[in-house]
Amino acid sequence: MQKLRTWTNSPLAFIARRVLKARRVAMVVGQTVHLSGASREEFLADAEWVAHEAVHLRQYQEHGLLPFLWKYLIESARVGYYHNKFEVEAREEARRVVLADPAHVLRPLPRHAQP
């Protein structure tokens, strides 16, 4: 995998963290992973979290910056965050990645990502 570009203490991720009422948030905008409540090292140490955000990086590459943001927002408004097809794909791929590693311990989904 290419070197991930991260922005620690991102104002965008801080807002998302407050809206989601989450302890920590990573969100992708373009080709950068924005973090709030977690350091770059904490993020990179979590294979499942990195795999999830890597899916969003690919989604941005496939759709383009503005088209992806628009599609993501429309999908979230239509079905909500948890059922958003882009989030579903990212969760499923992250689970596949970590289940392939027999040493990895799968943690429960965060409260904001549960149905």
JSON list of C-alpha atoms in Angstrom, two decimals, residues 35-97:
[
{"chain": "A", "resi": 35, "resn": "LEU", "atom": "CA", "xyz": [-8.06, 12.19, 12.21]},
{"chain": "A", "resi": 36, "resn": "SER", "atom": "CA", "xyz": [-9.56, 13.46, 15.44]},
{"chain": "A", "resi": 37, "resn": "GLY", "atom": "CA", "xyz": [-9.14, 11.82, 18.83]},
{"chain": "A", "resi": 38, "resn": "ALA", "atom": "CA", "xyz": [-6.34, 9.56, 17.59]},
{"chain": "A", "resi": 39, "resn": "SER", "atom": "CA", "xyz": [-2.73, 9.99, 16.60]},
{"chain": "A", "resi": 40, "resn": "ARG", "atom": "CA", "xyz": [-1.33, 8.85, 13.25]},
{"chain": "A", "resi": 41, "resn": "GLU", "atom": "CA", "xyz": [0.46, 6.04, 15.10]},
{"chain": "A", "resi": 42, "resn": "GLU", "atom": "CA", "xyz": [-2.76, 4.83, 16.78]},
{"chain": "A", "resi": 43, "resn": "PHE", "atom": "CA", "xyz": [-4.57, 4.88, 13.45]},
{"chain": "A", "resi": 44, "resn": "LEU", "atom": "CA", "xyz": [-1.81, 3.01, 11.58]},
{"chain": "A", "resi": 45, "resn": "ALA", "atom": "CA", "xyz": [-1.61, 0.39, 14.36]},
{"chain": "A", "resi": 46, "resn": "ASP", "atom": "CA", "xyz": [-5.26, -0.59, 13.78]},
{"chain": "A", "resi": 47, "resn": "ALA", "atom": "CA", "xyz": [-5.35, -2.80, 10.67]},
{"chain": "A", "resi": 48, "resn": "GLU", "atom": "CA", "xyz": [-9.13, -2.86, 10.50]},
{"chain": "A", "resi": 49, "resn": "TRP", "atom": "CA", "xyz": [-9.41, 0.92, 10.71]},
{"chain": "A", "resi": 50, "resn": "VAL", "atom": "CA", "xyz": [-6.71, 1.44, 8.07]},
{"chain": "A", "resi": 51, "resn": "ALA", "atom": "CA", "xyz": [-8.40, -1.10, 5.76]},
{"chain": "A", "resi": 52, "resn": "HIS", "atom": "CA", "xyz": [-11.75, 0.71, 6.17]},
{"chain": "A", "resi": 53, "resn": "GLU", "atom": "CA", "xyz": [-10.28, 4.08, 5.26]},
{"chain": "A", "resi": 54, "resn": "ALA", "atom": "CA", "xyz": [-8.30, 2.52, 2.38]},
{"chain": "A", "resi": 55, "resn": "VAL", "atom": "CA", "xyz": [-11.64, 1.56, 0.82]},
{"chain": "A", "resi": 56, "resn": "HIS", "atom": "CA", "xyz": [-12.74, 5.19, 1.03]},
{"chain": "A", "resi": 57, "resn": "LEU", "atom": "CA", "xyz": [-9.47, 6.27, -0.61]},
{"chain": "A", "resi": 58, "resn": "ARG", "atom": "CA", "xyz": [-10.23, 3.89, -3.49]},
{"chain": "A", "resi": 59, "resn": "GLN", "atom": "CA", "xyz": [-13.82, 5.14, -3.69]},
{"chain": "A", "resi": 60, "resn": "TYR", "atom": "CA", "xyz": [-12.55, 8.70, -4.09]},
{"chain": "A", "resi": 61, "resn": "GLN", "atom": "CA", "xyz": [-10.17, 7.56, -6.85]},
{"chain": "A", "resi": 62, "resn": "GLU", "atom": "CA", "xyz": [-12.97, 5.76, -8.67]},
{"chain": "A", "resi": 63, "resn": "HIS", "atom": "CA", "xyz": [-15.60, 8.52, -8.44]},
{"chain": "A", "resi": 64, "resn": "GLY", "atom": "CA", "xyz": [-13.55, 11.73, -8.17]},
{"chain": "A", "resi": 65, "resn": "LEU", "atom": "CA", "xyz": [-13.55, 14.23, -5.29]},
{"chain": "A", "resi": 66, "resn": "LEU", "atom": "CA", "xyz": [-16.77, 16.19, -5.81]},
{"chain": "A", "resi": 67, "resn": "PRO", "atom": "CA", "xyz": [-18.81, 13.35, -7.37]},
{"chain": "A", "resi": 68, "resn": "PHE", "atom": "CA", "xyz": [-17.92, 11.04, -4.49]},
{"chain": "A", "resi": 69, "resn": "LEU", "atom": "CA", "xyz": [-18.73, 13.65, -1.83]},
{"chain": "A", "resi": 70, "resn": "TRP", "atom": "CA", "xyz": [-22.08, 14.31, -3.51]},
{"chain": "A", "resi": 71, "resn": "LYS", "atom": "CA", "xyz": [-22.94, 10.60, -3.84]},
{"chain": "A", "resi": 72, "resn": "TYR", "atom": "CA", "xyz": [-21.87, 9.92, -0.25]},
{"chain": "A", "resi": 73, "resn": "LEU", "atom": "CA", "xyz": [-24.00, 12.77, 1.13]},
{"chain": "A", "resi": 74, "resn": "ILE", "atom": "CA", "xyz": [-27.05, 11.80, -0.93]},
{"chain": "A", "resi": 75, "resn": "GLU", "atom": "CA", "xyz": [-26.70, 8.15, 0.11]},
{"chain": "A", "resi": 76, "resn": "SER", "atom": "CA", "xyz": [-26.36, 9.13, 3.79]},
{"chain": "A", "resi": 77, "resn": "ALA", "atom": "CA", "xyz": [-29.43, 11.38, 3.59]},
{"chain": "A", "resi": 78, "resn": "ARG", "atom": "CA", "xyz": [-31.38, 8.61, 1.85]},
{"chain": "A", "resi": 79, "resn": "VAL", "atom": "CA", "xyz": [-30.54, 5.62, 4.06]},
{"chain": "A", "resi": 80, "resn": "GLY", "atom": "CA", "xyz": [-28.47, 6.95, 6.97]},
{"chain": "A", "resi": 81, "resn": "TYR", "atom": "CA", "xyz": [-24.81, 6.55, 7.88]},
{"chain": "A", "resi": 82, "resn": "TYR", "atom": "CA", "xyz": [-24.90, 2.87, 8.81]},
{"chain": "A", "resi": 83, "resn": "HIS", "atom": "CA", "xyz": [-26.70, 1.71, 5.65]},
{"chain": "A", "resi": 84, "resn": "ASN", "atom": "CA", "xyz": [-24.77, 4.03, 3.32]},
{"chain": "A", "resi": 85, "resn": "LYS", "atom": "CA", "xyz": [-23.47, 1.68, 0.59]},
{"chain": "A", "resi": 86, "resn": "PHE", "atom": "CA", "xyz": [-20.02, 3.28, 0.72]},
{"chain": "A", "resi": 87, "resn": "GLU", "atom": "CA", "xyz": [-19.77, 2.61, 4.48]},
{"chain": "A", "resi": 88, "resn": "VAL", "atom": "CA", "xyz": [-21.13, -0.91, 4.08]},
{"chain": "A", "resi": 89, "resn": "GLU", "atom": "CA", "xyz": [-18.47, -1.67, 1.47]},
{"chain": "A", "resi": 90, "resn": "ALA", "atom": "CA", "xyz": [-15.72, -0.22, 3.68]},
{"chain": "A", "resi": 91, "resn": "ARG", "atom": "CA", "xyz": [-16.85, -2.20, 6.75]},
{"chain": "A", "resi": 92, "resn": "GLU", "atom": "CA", "xyz": [-17.10, -5.45, 4.80]},
{"chain": "A", "resi": 93, "resn": "GLU", "atom": "CA", "xyz": [-13.68, -5.06, 3.21]},
{"chain": "A", "resi": 94, "resn": "ALA", "atom": "CA", "xyz": [-12.08, -4.12, 6.54]},
{"chain": "A", "resi": 95, "resn": "ARG", "atom": "CA", "xyz": [-13.56, -7.24, 8.12]},
{"chain": "A", "resi": 96, "resn": "ARG", "atom": "CA", "xyz": [-12.24, -9.41, 5.27]},
{"chain": "A", "resi": 97, "resn": "VAL", "atom": "CA", "xyz": [-8.76, -7.94, 5.67]}
]
